[in-house]
PDB file of C-alpha atoms in Angstrom:
ATOM      1  CA  MET K 208     119.317 107.982 139.084  1.00  0.00           C
ATOM      2  CA  GLU K 209     122.425 108.531 141.219  1.00  0.00           C
ATOM      3  CA  ASN K 210     120.351 107.540 144.268  1.00  0.00           C
ATOM      4  CA  ILE K 211     118.481 104.658 142.630  1.00  0.00           C
ATOM      5  CA  THR K 212     119.232 100.946 142.521  1.00  0.00           C
ATOM      6  CA  VAL K 213     117.764  99.092 139.544  1.00  0.00           C
ATOM      7  CA  PHE K 214     116.508  95.523 139.917  1.00  0.00           C
ATOM      8  CA  CYS K 215     115.239  93.599 136.911  1.00  0.00           C
ATOM      9  CA  ASP K 216     113.618  90.230 136.302  1.00  0.00           C
ATOM     10  CA  PHE K 217     115.059  88.103 133.481  1.00  0.00           C
ATOM     11  CA  ASP K 218     112.597  85.596 132.007  1.00  0.00           C
ATOM     12  CA  GLY K 219     109.940  87.287 129.897  1.00  0.00           C
ATOM     13  CA  THR K 220     111.259  90.704 130.926  1.00  0.00           C
ATOM     14  CA  ILE K 221     114.753  90.890 129.448  1.00  0.00           C
ATOM     15  CA  THR K 222     114.106  87.865 127.222  1.00  0.00           C
ATOM     16  CA  LYS K 223     111.332  87.685 124.653  1.00  0.00           C
ATOM     17  CA  LYS K 224     110.253  84.293 125.994  1.00  0.00           C
ATOM     18  CA  ASP K 225     110.371  82.777 129.449  1.00  0.00           C
ATOM     19  CA  THR K 226     113.510  80.653 129.041  1.00  0.00           C
ATOM     20  CA  VAL K 227     112.555  78.124 131.725  1.00  0.00           C
ATOM     21  CA  ASP K 228     109.061  77.526 130.335  1.00  0.00           C
ATOM     22  CA  HIS K 229     110.413  77.277 126.809  1.00  0.00           C
ATOM     23  CA  PHE K 230     113.169  74.891 127.899  1.00  0.00           C
ATOM     24  CA  LEU K 231     110.664  72.637 129.639  1.00  0.00           C
ATOM     25  CA  SER K 232     108.291  72.785 126.678  1.00  0.00           C
ATOM     26  CA  VAL K 233     111.040  71.402 124.449  1.00  0.00           C
ATOM     27  CA  PHE K 234     112.736  68.879 126.723  1.00  0.00           C
ATOM     28  CA  ALA K 235     110.441  67.870 129.604  1.00  0.00           C
ATOM     29  CA  ASP K 236     107.477  66.176 127.968  1.00  0.00           C
ATOM     30  CA  CYS K 237     107.026  65.378 124.293  1.00  0.00           C
ATOM     31  CA  GLU K 238     103.241  65.401 124.503  1.00  0.00           C
ATOM     32  CA  GLN K 239     102.863  68.828 126.094  1.00  0.00           C
ATOM     33  CA  ARG K 240     104.802  71.348 124.004  1.00  0.00           C
ATOM     34  CA  LEU K 241     103.846  74.968 124.695  1.00  0.00           C
ATOM     35  CA  ASP K 242     103.722  75.690 120.971  1.00  0.00           C
ATOM     36  CA  GLY K 243     101.408  72.745 120.336  1.00  0.00           C
ATOM     37  CA  GLY K 244     103.999  70.977 118.179  1.00  0.00           C
ATOM     38  CA  LEU K 245     105.680  67.619 118.462  1.00  0.00           C
ATOM     39  CA  CYS K 246     109.110  67.008 119.935  1.00  0.00           C
ATOM     40  CA  PRO K 247     111.867  67.230 117.316  1.00  0.00           C
ATOM     41  CA  THR K 248     112.672  63.750 116.089  1.00  0.00           C
ATOM     42  CA  GLU K 249     116.409  64.400 116.309  1.00  0.00           C
ATOM     43  CA  MET K 250     116.321  64.815 120.092  1.00  0.00           C
ATOM     44  CA  PRO K 251     118.079  61.758 121.540  1.00  0.00           C
ATOM     45  CA  PHE K 252     115.697  61.038 124.355  1.00  0.00           C
ATOM     46  CA  LYS K 253     112.308  59.619 125.100  1.00  0.00           C
ATOM     47  CA  ALA K 254     109.991  60.893 127.789  1.00  0.00           C
ATOM     48  CA  SER K 255     110.338  58.669 130.835  1.00  0.00           C
ATOM     49  CA  ASN K 256     107.482  57.196 132.836  1.00  0.00           C
ATOM     50  CA  GLN K 257     108.306  59.755 135.486  1.00  0.00           C
ATOM     51  CA  ALA K 258     107.772  62.541 132.971  1.00  0.00           C
ATOM     52  CA  ALA K 259     104.507  60.999 131.811  1.00  0.00           C
ATOM     53  CA  ASN K 260     103.234  60.733 135.375  1.00  0.00           C
ATOM     54  CA  ASN K 261     104.468  64.181 136.433  1.00  0.00           C
ATOM     55  CA  ASN K 262     103.708  66.424 133.491  1.00  0.00           C
ATOM     56  CA  TRP K 263     105.542  69.709 133.903  1.00  0.00           C
ATOM     57  CA  LEU K 264     102.422  71.718 133.060  1.00  0.00           C
ATOM     58  CA  ASP K 265     100.460  69.973 135.824  1.00  0.00           C
ATOM     59  CA  ILE K 266     103.254  70.865 138.231  1.00  0.00           C
ATOM     60  CA  GLU K 267     103.127  74.444 136.927  1.00  0.00           C
ATOM     61  CA  GLU K 268      99.407  74.604 137.703  1.00  0.00           C
ATOM     62  CA  SER K 269     100.054  73.455 141.272  1.00  0.00           C
ATOM     63  CA  TRP K 270     102.480  76.383 141.629  1.00  0.00           C
ATOM     64  CA  LYS K 271     100.084  78.878 140.066  1.00  0.00           C
ATOM     65  CA  ASN K 272      97.326  77.683 142.409  1.00  0.00           C
ATOM     66  CA  GLY K 273      99.565  78.224 145.421  1.00  0.00           C
ATOM     67  CA  GLU K 274      99.733  74.532 146.328  1.00  0.00           C
ATOM     68  CA  ILE K 275     103.547  74.456 146.099  1.00  0.00           C
ATOM     69  CA  GLY K 276     106.314  77.054 145.998  1.00  0.00           C
ATOM     70  CA  SER K 277     108.539  77.705 143.007  1.00  0.00           C
ATOM     71  CA  LYS K 278     111.457  75.808 144.584  1.00  0.00           C
ATOM     72  CA  GLU K 279     109.451  72.586 144.748  1.00  0.00           C
ATOM     73  CA  CYS K 280     107.854  73.320 141.381  1.00  0.00           C
ATOM     74  CA  LEU K 281     111.153  73.779 139.547  1.00  0.00           C
ATOM     75  CA  THR K 282     112.772  70.783 141.235  1.00  0.00           C
ATOM     76  CA  LYS K 283     109.922  68.497 140.166  1.00  0.00           C
ATOM     77  CA  GLN K 284     109.755  69.957 136.663  1.00  0.00           C
ATOM     78  CA  PHE K 285     113.432  69.350 135.945  1.00  0.00           C
ATOM     79  CA  GLU K 286     113.027  65.769 137.141  1.00  0.00           C
ATOM     80  CA  CYS K 287     110.737  65.339 134.119  1.00  0.00           C
ATOM     81  CA  ILE K 288     113.705  65.698 131.765  1.00  0.00           C
ATOM     82  CA  ASP K 289     114.971  62.223 130.962  1.00  0.00           C
ATOM     83  CA  TYR K 290     118.088  63.171 128.978  1.00  0.00           C
ATOM     84  CA  ILE K 291     119.660  66.180 127.298  1.00  0.00           C
ATOM     85  CA  SER K 292     122.969  66.554 125.472  1.00  0.00           C
ATOM     86  CA  GLU K 293     125.487  69.382 125.798  1.00  0.00           C
ATOM     87  CA  ASN K 294     124.926  70.169 122.128  1.00  0.00           C
ATOM     88  CA  GLN K 295     121.213  70.598 122.765  1.00  0.00           C
ATOM     89  CA  LEU K 296     121.969  72.967 125.634  1.00  0.00           C
ATOM     90  CA  ASP K 297     124.284  75.039 123.436  1.00  0.00           C
ATOM     91  CA  ASN K 298     121.702  75.196 120.645  1.00  0.00           C
ATOM     92  CA  PHE K 299     119.014  76.266 123.094  1.00  0.00           C
ATOM     93  CA  ILE K 300     121.159  79.130 124.422  1.00  0.00           C
ATOM     94  CA  GLU K 301     122.010  80.226 120.889  1.00  0.00           C
ATOM     95  CA  ASN K 302     118.308  80.748 120.157  1.00  0.00           C
ATOM     96  CA  ILE K 303     117.452  82.814 123.246  1.00  0.00           C
ATOM     97  CA  GLU K 304     116.522  86.364 122.211  1.00  0.00           C
ATOM     98  CA  ILE K 305     116.496  89.456 124.394  1.00  0.00           C
ATOM     99  CA  ASP K 306     114.243  92.507 124.151  1.00  0.00           C
ATOM    100  CA  ASP K 307     115.189  94.584 121.103  1.00  0.00           C
ATOM    101  CA  TYR K 308     115.816  97.670 123.273  1.00  0.00           C
ATOM    102  CA  PHE K 309     117.542  96.118 126.283  1.00  0.00           C
ATOM    103  CA  MET K 310     120.954  97.134 124.939  1.00  0.00           C
ATOM    104  CA  ASN K 311     119.703 100.736 124.673  1.00  0.00           C
ATOM    105  CA  PHE K 312     118.691 100.507 128.317  1.00  0.00           C
ATOM    106  CA  ILE K 313     122.191  99.301 129.240  1.00  0.00           C
ATOM    107  CA  GLU K 314     123.632 102.232 127.281  1.00  0.00           C
ATOM    108  CA  ILE K 315     121.549 104.678 129.305  1.00  0.00           C
ATOM    109  CA  LEU K 316     122.732 103.062 132.549  1.00  0.00           C
ATOM    110  CA  ASN K 317     126.318 103.446 131.348  1.00  0.00           C
ATOM    111  CA  ILE K 318     125.685 107.155 130.765  1.00  0.00           C
ATOM    112  CA  PHE K 319     124.473 107.446 134.361  1.00  0.00           C
ATOM    113  CA  GLU K 320     127.597 105.633 135.496  1.00  0.00           C
ATOM    114  CA  ASN K 321     129.878 108.040 133.641  1.00  0.00           C
ATOM    115  CA  LEU K 322     127.914 111.033 134.900  1.00  0.00           C
ATOM    116  CA  ASN K 323     128.122 109.928 138.522  1.00  0.00           C
ATOM    117  CA  GLN K 324     131.711 108.689 138.172  1.00  0.00           C
ATOM    118  CA  LYS K 325     130.822 105.496 140.008  1.00  0.00           C
ATOM    119  CA  LYS K 326     129.469 102.083 139.102  1.00  0.00           C
ATOM    120  CA  GLN K 327     125.747 102.055 138.410  1.00  0.00           C
ATOM    121  CA  ASN K 328     123.786  99.756 140.704  1.00  0.00           C
ATOM    122  CA  PHE K 329     121.978  97.327 138.384  1.00  0.00           C
ATOM    123  CA  TYR K 330     121.044  93.786 139.349  1.00  0.00           C
ATOM    124  CA  ILE K 331     119.198  90.940 137.695  1.00  0.00           C
ATOM    125  CA  VAL K 332     117.091  89.101 140.280  1.00  0.00           C
ATOM    126  CA  SER K 333     115.561  85.952 138.860  1.00  0.00           C
ATOM    127  CA  ASP K 334     113.758  82.863 140.101  1.00  0.00           C
ATOM    128  CA  GLY K 335     115.130  81.305 136.915  1.00  0.00           C
ATOM    129  CA  PHE K 336     118.594  79.869 136.373  1.00  0.00           C
ATOM    130  CA  ASP K 337     122.148  81.111 136.061  1.00  0.00           C
ATOM    131  CA  PHE K 338     122.932  78.839 133.097  1.00  0.00           C
ATOM    132  CA  PHE K 339     120.394  80.591 130.872  1.00  0.00           C
ATOM    133  CA  ILE K 340     121.067  84.074 132.231  1.00  0.00           C
ATOM    134  CA  ASN K 341     124.876  84.092 132.247  1.00  0.00           C
ATOM    135  CA  ASN K 342     125.259  82.453 128.850  1.00  0.00           C
ATOM    136  CA  THR K 343     122.704  84.791 127.281  1.00  0.00           C
ATOM    137  CA  LEU K 344     124.438  87.868 128.702  1.00  0.00           C
ATOM    138  CA  LYS K 345     127.808  86.539 127.503  1.00  0.00           C
ATOM    139  CA  LYS K 346     126.358  86.016 124.035  1.00  0.00           C
ATOM    140  CA  TYR K 347     125.416  89.702 123.899  1.00  0.00           C
ATOM    141  CA  GLY K 348     128.715  90.824 125.435  1.00  0.00           C
ATOM    142  CA  ILE K 349     127.272  92.332 128.613  1.00  0.00           C
ATOM    143  CA  ARG K 350     127.850  89.702 131.318  1.00  0.00           C
ATOM    144  CA  SER K 351     130.647  91.683 132.991  1.00  0.00           C
ATOM    145  CA  PHE K 352     128.407  94.742 133.458  1.00  0.00           C
ATOM    146  CA  ILE K 353     125.636  93.029 135.401  1.00  0.00           C
ATOM    147  CA  LYS K 354     125.431  91.360 138.806  1.00  0.00           C
ATOM    148  CA  VAL K 355     123.119  88.335 138.747  1.00  0.00           C
ATOM    149  CA  PHE K 356     121.199  86.692 141.580  1.00  0.00           C
ATOM    150  CA  SER K 357     119.394  83.510 140.529  1.00  0.00           C
ATOM    151  CA  ASN K 358     118.968  79.793 141.068  1.00  0.00           C
ATOM    152  CA  LYS K 359     121.646  77.493 139.646  1.00  0.00           C
ATOM    153  CA  LEU K 360     121.713  74.634 137.135  1.00  0.00           C
ATOM    154  CA  GLN K 361     124.348  71.918 136.971  1.00  0.00           C
ATOM    155  CA  TYR K 362     124.760  69.525 134.038  1.00  0.00           C
ATOM    156  CA  GLN K 363     125.745  65.955 134.932  1.00  0.00           C
ATOM    157  CA  LYS K 364     125.802  63.135 132.384  1.00  0.00           C
ATOM    158  CA  GLY K 365     122.700  64.187 130.505  1.00  0.00           C
ATOM    159  CA  LYS K 366     120.769  65.334 133.564  1.00  0.00           C
ATOM    160  CA  ILE K 367     119.954  68.859 134.685  1.00  0.00           C
ATOM    161  CA  ILE K 368     120.194  69.402 138.441  1.00  0.00           C
ATOM    162  CA  PRO K 369     118.781  72.629 139.958  1.00  0.00           C
ATOM    163  CA  SER K 370     119.953  74.162 143.223  1.00  0.00           C
ATOM    164  CA  PHE K 371     118.773  77.180 145.170  1.00  0.00           C
ATOM    165  CA  PRO K 372     121.580  79.063 146.958  1.00  0.00           C
ATOM    166  CA  PHE K 373     119.391  82.116 147.616  1.00  0.00           C
ATOM    167  CA  HIS K 374     116.394  80.225 148.974  1.00  0.00           C
ATOM    168  CA  LYS K 375     115.187  81.756 152.215  1.00  0.00           C
ATOM    169  CA  HIS K 376     113.596  79.485 154.793  1.00  0.00           C
ATOM    170  CA  GLY K 377     110.395  81.144 155.890  1.00  0.00           C
ATOM    171  CA  CYS K 378     109.786  82.902 152.566  1.00  0.00           C
ATOM    172  CA  ARG K 379     106.000  83.158 152.420  1.00  0.00           C
ATOM    173  CA  LYS K 380     106.027  82.202 148.731  1.00  0.00           C
ATOM    174  CA  ASN K 381     108.594  79.411 149.286  1.00  0.00           C
ATOM    175  CA  ALA K 382     110.383  80.757 146.219  1.00  0.00           C
ATOM    176  CA  GLY K 383     113.595  79.300 144.879  1.00  0.00           C
ATOM    177  CA  LEU K 384     115.074  82.787 145.167  1.00  0.00           C
ATOM    178  CA  CYS K 385     113.537  85.326 147.538  1.00  0.00           C
ATOM    179  CA  LYS K 386     113.673  88.567 145.553  1.00  0.00           C
ATOM    180  CA  CYS K 387     112.502  90.628 148.520  1.00  0.00           C
ATOM    181  CA  GLU K 388     115.429  89.417 150.617  1.00  0.00           C
ATOM    182  CA  ILE K 389     117.935  90.332 147.889  1.00  0.00           C
ATOM    183  CA  ILE K 390     116.426  93.789 147.362  1.00  0.00           C
ATOM    184  CA  LYS K 391     116.304  94.596 151.076  1.00  0.00           C
ATOM    185  CA  ARG K 392     119.940  93.587 151.431  1.00  0.00           C
ATOM    186  CA  LEU K 393     121.184  95.653 148.475  1.00  0.00           C
ATOM    187  CA  GLN K 394     119.032  98.773 148.364  1.00  0.00           C
ATOM    188  CA  LYS K 395     120.518 100.369 151.513  1.00  0.00           C
ATOM    189  CA  GLU K 396     119.392 104.016 151.549  1.00  0.00           C
ATOM    190  CA  ARG K 397     118.723 104.159 147.821  1.00  0.00           C
ATOM    191  CA  ARG K 398     115.393 104.225 146.025  1.00  0.00           C
ATOM    192  CA  VAL K 399     114.354 101.082 144.148  1.00  0.00           C
ATOM    193  CA  LEU K 400     113.464 100.928 140.459  1.00  0.00           C
ATOM    194  CA  TYR K 401     112.028  97.492 139.646  1.00  0.00           C
ATOM    195  CA  ILE K 402     111.204  95.949 136.257  1.00  0.00           C
ATOM    196  CA  GLY K 403     109.160  92.757 135.965  1.00  0.00           C
ATOM    197  CA  ASP K 404     106.426  90.837 134.230  1.00  0.00           C
ATOM    198  CA  GLY K 405     105.019  87.972 136.290  1.00  0.00           C
ATOM    199  CA  ALA K 406     104.068  86.146 139.465  1.00  0.00           C
ATOM    200  CA  SER K 407     107.622  85.913 140.796  1.00  0.00           C
ATOM    201  CA  ASP K 408     107.793  89.733 140.777  1.00  0.00           C
ATOM    202  CA  ILE K 409     104.697  90.396 142.878  1.00  0.00           C
ATOM    203  CA  CYS K 410     106.433  90.388 146.259  1.00  0.00           C
ATOM    204  CA  ALA K 411     109.370  92.460 145.000  1.00  0.00           C
ATOM    205  CA  SER K 412     107.059  95.009 143.394  1.00  0.00           C
ATOM    206  CA  GLY K 413     105.900  96.069 146.841  1.00  0.00           C
ATOM    207  CA  LEU K 414     109.410  97.357 147.589  1.00  0.00           C
ATOM    208  CA  ALA K 415     109.670  99.501 144.458  1.00  0.00           C
ATOM    209  CA  ASP K 416     109.647 103.290 144.466  1.00  0.00           C
ATOM    210  CA  ILE K 417     109.393 103.186 140.666  1.00  0.00           C
ATOM    211  CA  LEU K 418     107.780 100.073 139.190  1.00  0.00           C
ATOM    212  CA  PHE K 419     107.726  99.108 135.515  1.00  0.00           C
ATOM    213  CA  ALA K 420     105.278  96.247 134.961  1.00  0.00           C
ATOM    214  CA  LYS K 421     103.859  94.272 132.057  1.00  0.00           C
ATOM    215  CA  ASP K 422     101.729  91.182 131.437  1.00  0.00           C
ATOM    216  CA  SER K 423     100.426  89.409 134.565  1.00  0.00           C
ATOM    217  CA  LEU K 424     102.366  91.693 136.928  1.00  0.00           C
ATOM    218  CA  ALA K 425     100.664  94.742 135.406  1.00  0.00           C
ATOM    219  CA  GLU K 426      97.297  92.992 135.752  1.00  0.00           C
ATOM    220  CA  TYR K 427      98.015  92.277 139.411  1.00  0.00           C
ATOM    221  CA  CYS K 428      98.993  95.904 139.993  1.00  0.00           C
ATOM    222  CA  ASP K 429      95.784  97.112 138.328  1.00  0.00           C
ATOM    223  CA  GLU K 430      93.651  94.777 140.436  1.00  0.00           C
ATOM    224  CA  ASN K 431      95.374  95.783 143.670  1.00  0.00           C
ATOM    225  CA  ASN K 432      95.766  99.520 143.025  1.00  0.00           C
ATOM    226  CA  ILE K 433      99.561  99.348 143.022  1.00  0.00           C
ATOM    227  CA  SER K 434     101.199 102.332 141.355  1.00  0.00           C
ATOM    228  CA  HIS K 435     103.169 101.262 138.287  1.00  0.00           C
ATOM    229  CA  ILE K 436     104.250 102.265 134.795  1.00  0.00           C
ATOM    230  CA  LYS K 437     103.116  99.865 132.094  1.00  0.00           C
ATOM    231  CA  PHE K 438     105.618  98.827 129.453  1.00  0.00           C
ATOM    232  CA  GLU K 439     105.710  96.420 126.541  1.00  0.00           C
ATOM    233  CA  THR K 440     109.401  96.626 125.641  1.00  0.00           C
ATOM    234  CA  PHE K 441     112.483  98.336 127.034  1.00  0.00           C
ATOM    235  CA  LYS K 442     111.889 101.077 124.483  1.00  0.00           C
ATOM    236  CA  ASP K 443     109.067 102.297 126.738  1.00  0.00           C
ATOM    237  CA  ILE K 444     111.424 102.341 129.732  1.00  0.00           C
ATOM    238  CA  CYS K 445     114.156 104.127 127.777  1.00  0.00           C
ATOM    239  CA  GLU K 446     111.660 106.739 126.595  1.00  0.00           C
ATOM    240  CA  TYR K 447     110.500 107.305 130.171  1.00  0.00           C
ATOM    241  CA  LEU K 448     114.095 107.859 131.284  1.00  0.00           C
ATOM    242  CA  TYR K 449     114.719 110.119 128.292  1.00  0.00           C
ATOM    243  CA  LEU K 450     111.626 112.241 128.955  1.00  0.00           C
ATOM    244  CA  ASN K 451     112.403 112.575 132.656  1.00  0.00           C
ATOM    245  CA  LEU K 452     116.190 112.775 132.574  1.00  0.00           C
ATOM    246  CA  GLY K 453     117.222 113.289 128.958  1.00  0.00           C
ATOM    247  CA  GLU K 454     118.433 116.888 129.260  1.00  0.00           C
ATOM    248  CA  LYS K 455     120.510 116.112 132.330  1.00  0.00           C
ATOM    249  CA  LEU K 456     122.104 113.125 130.628  1.00  0.00           C
ATOM    250  CA  ASP K 457     122.456 114.645 127.170  1.00  0.00           C
ATOM    251  CA  VAL K 458     120.761 111.495 125.842  1.00  0.00           C
ATOM    252  CA  LYS K 459     119.693 111.782 122.224  1.00  0.00           C
ATOM    253  CA  ASN K 460     116.248 110.461 121.341  1.00  0.00           C
ATOM    254  CA  GLU K 461     117.707 108.880 118.192  1.00  0.00           C
ATOM    255  CA  MET K 462     119.218 106.115 120.300  1.00  0.00           C
ATOM    256  CA  LEU K 463     115.677 104.855 120.916  1.00  0.00           C
ATOM    257  CA  VAL K 464     114.738 104.495 117.248  1.00  0.00           C
TER     258      VAL K 464
END
């Protein structure tokens, strides 16, 4: 691991749910909740005509079908949110859950760091948003350990405004954040370990020397004969590291229980 840089997706990989999809399902359009339920009556907003005419799920389908890139998709989707309060944002963050074994994974990385006597190279690369990522990491007390590359969200008078500081003109996926560009810039001469779950990870997966994949990313890898290690939770990743490097690290298997 001393010659490996670790890159990890956030939504649906570190978190149990995709935070952006879940956020939009709650706040973007009352008639199209992901969970099939109705909008909470206490939410102080009403879906605007714009939201009704530009349903966020329809926009999502245009992205999935390759008609638009994620930058355009996310910009249009957040325009569907008519109003949101700071209290609602805080409550949403409070209910974001991470993978039950992600903290074990961080512990293993810290062991590598101590062994090598230098900072472990671990980055979150996400086509999601810094507001969700940074506040979730702070909630679990690990923000200072992790470098994050993502899109940005700004709150202004009840509106959510996305921006894309890592957008690359010419990106063939027209992504909000070009993961390939970030990885190429940071990997240097080191091998790449990548962890992901979905469509935004497909391009980056092609740069990985060791690829952990689940859900639609794993399906894509199967269909395209891309070498990968399937995982369901970070427990699977921790066990892989333990089995391959446990003796060297003096990692006890009990930490994975």
